[in-house]
Amino acid sequence: MLYLAFIFHMHQPYYKNLLTQECEVPWVRLHGTKDYVDMVAMLEKYPSIHQTFNLVPSLLEQAEDYTNRTVKDRFLELSYKPAAELTEEEQRFVRENFFMINKDKVISNFPRYYELYFKEMDKRQFTTADYLDLQVWFNLAWIDPYFRNSMPELKQIVNKGRFFTEEEKHTVLDKQIYILEEINPVYKNFSARGQIEITVSPYYHPILPLLCNTNIAKEANTKTILPKTQFAFPQDAQAQIDSAIKFAKERFGGQPQGMWPSEEGVAEHILPFLIKAGVKWIVTDEVILFKSLKKKKRDTRLLYQPHLLKREDGSLNIIFRDRNLSDLIGFNYYKCDAASSVEDFMKHLKNIAAAFDDKDILVTVAMDGENAWEYYTNDGHDFLELLYTRLSEAKFVKTTTISEYLKTHPAEKEIKRLAAGSWIFGEFGKWIGNPHKVKAWEYLALARQELQRLIDKKEVIPEAAWKQMYICEGSDWFWWYGEDYPGYFDRLFRMHLSNFYTILGLQIPQYLKNPI
């Protein structure tokens, strides 16, 4: 039997300014209305489909900020503001930012939204009615089709199409908050019934091996350029793991069995922290398997089974994703119609099953659970629903969560030493190595050393300072350095790091006032 495990990873960077409670961009709110609830809720129609969802705690924390009304979001404020009262500057902001969604797959589906898009491209003057319709369509288009079709109030507004009222706009915005409120309950509900498994990543999504020691990057790629100031605080890796486990217990009522190390970044050095935290299994990319076993060729006999990491501190299972199948869904199938894509995927599964002559194997598809779908028609629903229908009917394949599979198929093969690396080329070059990334690590190391100096002096460290430091350790800032042409993530990283010094009552270093 071919056991198929889907692991969908849900993550957003930490955007909020801790000192002002302001969030410059709306991606947590908008992705929260488009990607997190419907991915689980659609499984109601497919009870035989079992899946694993990996939730990054810092994402859920930010979603809760919206439901608790404790975050300031300029996009939301300018959405609520009556269109007739928008200042000239605010009108310009709305025109420049309220088309930020896929033009071909989303905007073009709604005639009025498409009309406004071309009106902006032609730099024609907007009327008050245009601004009001744009406020509505930007927020309405981000709401998943699952809700636009199932909520009568939203369906009515979609069908109306234009000449919206302020009251209708408020209906759309209020529904966004309602959907955000449904995120935790829907995951908890489907987890309790056993149809999904919930896993977590380290709290603020750091690259764990690099927290332990930036020199570990050399283990993955000997040519990596390292920062002059070494970052080596393994206790932070442990704290990020432990706080994520604690968060999941509080929200979902139980110890998560699995963990998706951020960016599937692993190394031998992080295993004691995971074992200590009670994690039973982790997932990473297939390239790490073959590096660990020193195999030069891809071997699916090794790939399609769990492996055991037996260490002095205890044991940990490790699962390796099939990169080809994962990337087909994540980066390729949106280019084709749903029927052709599903047929191709099922053909791959049939060929795999046939190659193993009815032996039990575990094929893992692990991928981003949110960003892929905006490139698909109908936010991926046509593809996913047809895929789930075919999988439900197929006799040669059975979907499973990882923990379900491990209960009946314990790992038989061991890995003596786990290679260091991530899902990108089996190394850490996406987060360290170029001059900009290296400089960011040096700034972070200096800040963390300052914190350690205060600890060694027995100073009382405010909880907010720890929180801000852990936020700065997140992977997203380093991902974009050298590629972030507008410099948004650079500004965000320097804002977070500057806030760290402010919280401690220290002078902000001059270098943080200039772009890296």
Coordinates of C-alpha atoms in Angstrom, one line a residue, residues 173-443:
L173 CA -14.4 43.7 6.8
D174 CA -16.3 42.3 9.7
K175 CA -16.4 38.9 8.0
Q176 CA -12.6 39.0 7.7
I177 CA -12.3 39.1 11.5
Y178 CA -14.9 36.4 11.9
I179 CA -12.9 34.1 9.6
L180 CA -9.7 34.8 11.6
E181 CA -11.6 33.8 14.7
E182 CA -12.3 30.5 13.1
I183 CA -8.7 29.5 12.6
N184 CA -7.9 27.9 15.9
P185 CA -11.3 26.2 16.4
V186 CA -11.3 24.5 13.0
Y187 CA -7.9 23.1 13.5
K188 CA -8.7 22.0 17.0
N189 CA -12.0 20.4 15.9
F190 CA -10.5 18.4 13.0
S191 CA -7.5 17.3 15.2
A192 CA -9.9 16.1 17.9
R193 CA -11.8 13.9 15.3
G194 CA -8.4 12.5 14.1
Q195 CA -8.6 13.7 10.5
I196 CA -5.6 16.0 10.8
E197 CA -2.4 16.2 12.8
I198 CA -1.1 19.5 14.1
T199 CA 2.6 20.2 14.2
V200 CA 4.6 23.3 14.9
S201 CA 7.8 25.1 13.9
P202 CA 10.0 26.9 16.4
Y203 CA 8.1 29.9 17.6
Y204 CA 9.5 32.7 15.5
H205 CA 10.7 30.6 12.7
P206 CA 14.5 30.7 13.2
I207 CA 17.0 28.5 11.4
L208 CA 17.8 26.3 14.4
P209 CA 21.4 25.2 13.4
L210 CA 22.4 28.8 12.8
L211 CA 21.2 29.8 16.3
C212 CA 23.4 27.0 17.7
N213 CA 26.4 28.3 15.8
T214 CA 26.6 30.2 12.5
N215 CA 29.8 28.1 11.8
I216 CA 27.5 25.1 11.2
A217 CA 26.7 26.7 7.8
K218 CA 30.2 25.5 6.8
E219 CA 29.2 21.9 7.5
A220 CA 26.6 22.3 4.8
N221 CA 28.8 24.2 2.4
T222 CA 32.5 24.7 3.0
K223 CA 32.5 27.8 0.8
T224 CA 30.0 29.7 3.0
I225 CA 31.2 33.2 4.0
L226 CA 30.7 33.5 7.8
P227 CA 30.1 36.7 9.8
K228 CA 33.1 38.2 11.6
T229 CA 31.1 38.1 14.9
Q230 CA 29.9 34.6 15.5
F231 CA 26.4 33.9 16.6
A232 CA 26.4 30.9 19.0
F233 CA 23.4 30.7 21.4
P234 CA 22.1 27.2 21.4
Q235 CA 19.9 28.0 24.4
D236 CA 17.9 30.2 22.1
A237 CA 17.2 27.3 19.8
Q238 CA 15.9 25.3 22.8
A239 CA 13.7 28.3 23.9
Q240 CA 12.2 28.7 20.4
I241 CA 11.3 25.0 20.4
D242 CA 10.0 24.9 23.9
S243 CA 7.8 28.0 23.5
A244 CA 6.3 26.6 20.3
I245 CA 5.4 23.4 22.1
K246 CA 3.9 25.3 25.0
F247 CA 1.8 27.5 22.6
A248 CA 0.4 24.4 20.8
K249 CA -0.5 22.8 24.0
E250 CA -2.4 25.9 25.1
R251 CA -4.3 26.3 21.8
F252 CA -5.0 22.8 20.8
G253 CA -5.0 20.8 24.0
G254 CA -2.1 18.4 23.5
Q255 CA 1.6 17.9 22.9
P256 CA 2.4 18.0 19.2
Q257 CA 4.2 14.9 18.1
G258 CA 5.9 16.4 15.1
M259 CA 7.9 19.5 14.3
W260 CA 8.8 21.1 10.9
P261 CA 12.2 22.8 11.6
S262 CA 12.0 26.2 10.0
E263 CA 12.9 26.0 6.3
E264 CA 13.5 22.3 7.0
G265 CA 16.9 23.4 8.4
V266 CA 18.5 20.6 10.4
A267 CA 21.8 19.5 11.8
E268 CA 23.1 17.0 14.3
H269 CA 23.4 19.8 16.8
I270 CA 19.7 20.5 17.2
L271 CA 18.6 16.9 17.9
P272 CA 19.1 17.0 21.7
F273 CA 16.8 20.1 22.0
L274 CA 14.0 18.4 20.0
I275 CA 14.3 15.1 22.0
K276 CA 14.3 17.1 25.2
A277 CA 11.1 18.9 24.1
G278 CA 9.3 15.6 23.5
V279 CA 9.2 15.9 19.7
K280 CA 8.7 12.4 18.2
W281 CA 9.4 13.2 14.5
I282 CA 10.6 15.9 12.2
V283 CA 10.5 16.5 8.5
T284 CA 13.1 17.7 6.1
D285 CA 14.0 17.5 2.4
E286 CA 15.2 14.4 0.6
V287 CA 18.6 16.0 -0.1
I288 CA 19.4 15.7 3.6
L289 CA 18.8 12.0 3.6
F290 CA 21.2 11.3 0.7
K291 CA 23.8 13.7 2.2
S292 CA 23.5 11.9 5.6
L293 CA 23.9 8.5 4.0
K294 CA 26.6 9.8 1.5
K295 CA 24.5 8.6 -1.4
K296 CA 25.3 10.3 -4.8
K297 CA 22.1 9.0 -6.5
R298 CA 18.5 9.3 -5.5
D299 CA 17.2 6.1 -4.0
T300 CA 13.4 5.9 -3.4
R301 CA 13.8 2.7 -1.4
L302 CA 15.5 4.8 1.2
L303 CA 13.3 7.9 0.7
Y304 CA 9.9 6.2 1.1
Q305 CA 10.3 5.2 4.7
P306 CA 10.9 6.8 8.1
H307 CA 14.4 6.8 9.6
L308 CA 15.5 6.7 13.2
L309 CA 17.9 9.1 14.9
K310 CA 18.9 7.1 18.0
R311 CA 21.0 9.3 20.3
E312 CA 22.2 9.3 23.9
D313 CA 19.3 11.7 24.9
G314 CA 16.7 9.5 23.3
S315 CA 15.3 8.7 19.8
L316 CA 13.7 10.8 17.1
N317 CA 12.0 9.8 13.9
I318 CA 12.8 11.8 10.7
I319 CA 10.7 11.9 7.5
F320 CA 12.0 13.1 4.2
R321 CA 9.8 14.7 1.7
D322 CA 9.6 13.8 -2.0
R323 CA 10.8 17.0 -3.5
N324 CA 9.6 16.2 -7.0
L325 CA 6.0 15.6 -6.0
S326 CA 6.0 18.5 -3.6
D327 CA 7.3 20.9 -6.2
L328 CA 4.9 19.7 -8.8
I329 CA 2.0 21.0 -6.6
G330 CA 3.9 24.0 -5.3
F331 CA 5.3 25.4 -8.5
N332 CA 4.1 23.6 -11.6
Y333 CA 0.5 22.4 -11.6
Y334 CA -1.1 25.9 -11.5
K335 CA 0.1 26.3 -15.1
C336 CA -2.3 23.5 -16.3
D337 CA -6.0 22.8 -15.8
A338 CA -7.1 20.9 -12.7
A339 CA -8.0 17.7 -14.5
S340 CA -4.7 17.4 -16.3
S341 CA -2.7 18.2 -13.1
V342 CA -4.6 15.7 -11.0
E343 CA -4.3 13.0 -13.7
D344 CA -0.5 13.6 -13.8
F345 CA -0.1 13.4 -10.0
M346 CA -2.1 10.2 -9.8
K347 CA 0.0 8.7 -12.6
H348 CA 3.1 9.4 -10.6
L349 CA 1.6 7.7 -7.6
K350 CA 0.6 4.7 -9.6
N351 CA 4.1 4.3 -11.0
I352 CA 5.6 4.6 -7.5
A353 CA 3.1 2.0 -6.2
A354 CA 3.8 -0.4 -9.1
A355 CA 7.6 0.0 -8.5
F356 CA 7.3 -1.2 -4.9
D357 CA 5.1 -4.3 -5.7
D358 CA 2.4 -3.6 -3.1
K359 CA 4.9 -3.1 -0.3
D360 CA 4.0 -0.5 2.4
I361 CA 5.8 2.7 1.7
L362 CA 5.4 6.3 2.9
V363 CA 5.4 9.0 0.3
T364 CA 5.5 12.5 1.8
V365 CA 4.5 15.7 0.1
A366 CA 5.6 18.7 2.3
M367 CA 5.1 22.2 1.0
D368 CA 4.0 25.7 1.7
G369 CA 0.3 25.6 2.5
E370 CA -0.7 29.1 1.5
N371 CA 1.4 30.9 -1.2
A372 CA 0.9 28.3 -3.9
W373 CA -2.8 28.7 -4.2
E374 CA -3.1 32.3 -5.4
Y375 CA -1.5 31.1 -8.7
Y376 CA -4.1 28.5 -9.2
T377 CA -7.6 29.1 -10.6
N378 CA -10.2 29.5 -7.9
D379 CA -7.4 29.6 -5.2
G380 CA -6.6 25.9 -5.8
H381 CA -10.0 24.6 -4.9
D382 CA -10.7 23.0 -8.3
F383 CA -7.4 21.1 -8.1
L384 CA -7.6 20.1 -4.4
E385 CA -11.2 18.9 -4.5
L386 CA -10.6 16.8 -7.6
L387 CA -7.4 15.5 -6.1
Y388 CA -9.1 14.5 -2.9
T389 CA -11.9 12.9 -4.8
R390 CA -9.5 10.8 -6.8
L391 CA -7.5 9.9 -3.7
S392 CA -10.7 8.9 -1.9
E393 CA -11.7 6.5 -4.7
A394 CA -8.2 5.0 -5.3
K395 CA -7.6 1.5 -4.0
F396 CA -3.8 1.6 -4.1
V397 CA -3.2 4.7 -2.0
K398 CA -4.2 5.8 1.5
T399 CA -3.6 9.2 3.0
T400 CA -2.2 9.3 6.4
T401 CA -0.8 11.6 9.1
I402 CA 2.8 11.0 10.0
S403 CA 2.0 9.9 13.5
E404 CA -0.6 7.5 12.3
Y405 CA 1.9 5.8 10.0
L406 CA 4.6 5.6 12.6
K407 CA 2.3 3.8 15.0
T408 CA 2.0 0.8 12.6
H409 CA 5.2 1.2 10.7
P410 CA 8.0 2.1 13.1
A411 CA 11.3 3.2 11.5
E412 CA 13.7 0.3 10.7
K413 CA 16.7 2.1 9.4
E414 CA 18.9 4.4 11.4
I415 CA 20.9 7.5 10.5
K416 CA 24.1 7.7 12.5
R417 CA 24.8 11.4 11.8
L418 CA 22.4 13.8 10.3
A419 CA 23.9 16.1 7.7
A420 CA 23.5 19.9 8.1
G421 CA 21.3 21.7 5.5
S422 CA 17.9 22.9 4.5
W423 CA 15.4 22.3 1.7
I424 CA 17.3 24.7 -0.6
F425 CA 20.2 22.9 -2.1
G426 CA 20.9 21.1 1.2
E427 CA 22.7 24.1 2.6
F428 CA 22.0 27.5 4.3
G429 CA 23.1 29.9 1.6
K430 CA 19.6 31.4 1.4
W431 CA 20.1 32.8 5.0
I432 CA 23.8 33.3 5.3
G433 CA 26.8 33.9 3.0
N434 CA 26.3 37.0 0.9
P435 CA 27.6 40.3 2.3
H436 CA 24.2 41.6 3.3
K437 CA 23.1 38.4 5.1
V438 CA 26.4 38.2 6.9
K439 CA 26.2 41.8 8.1
A440 CA 22.7 41.2 9.4
W441 CA 24.0 38.2 11.4
E442 CA 26.8 40.4 12.8
Y443 CA 24.3 43.0 14.0

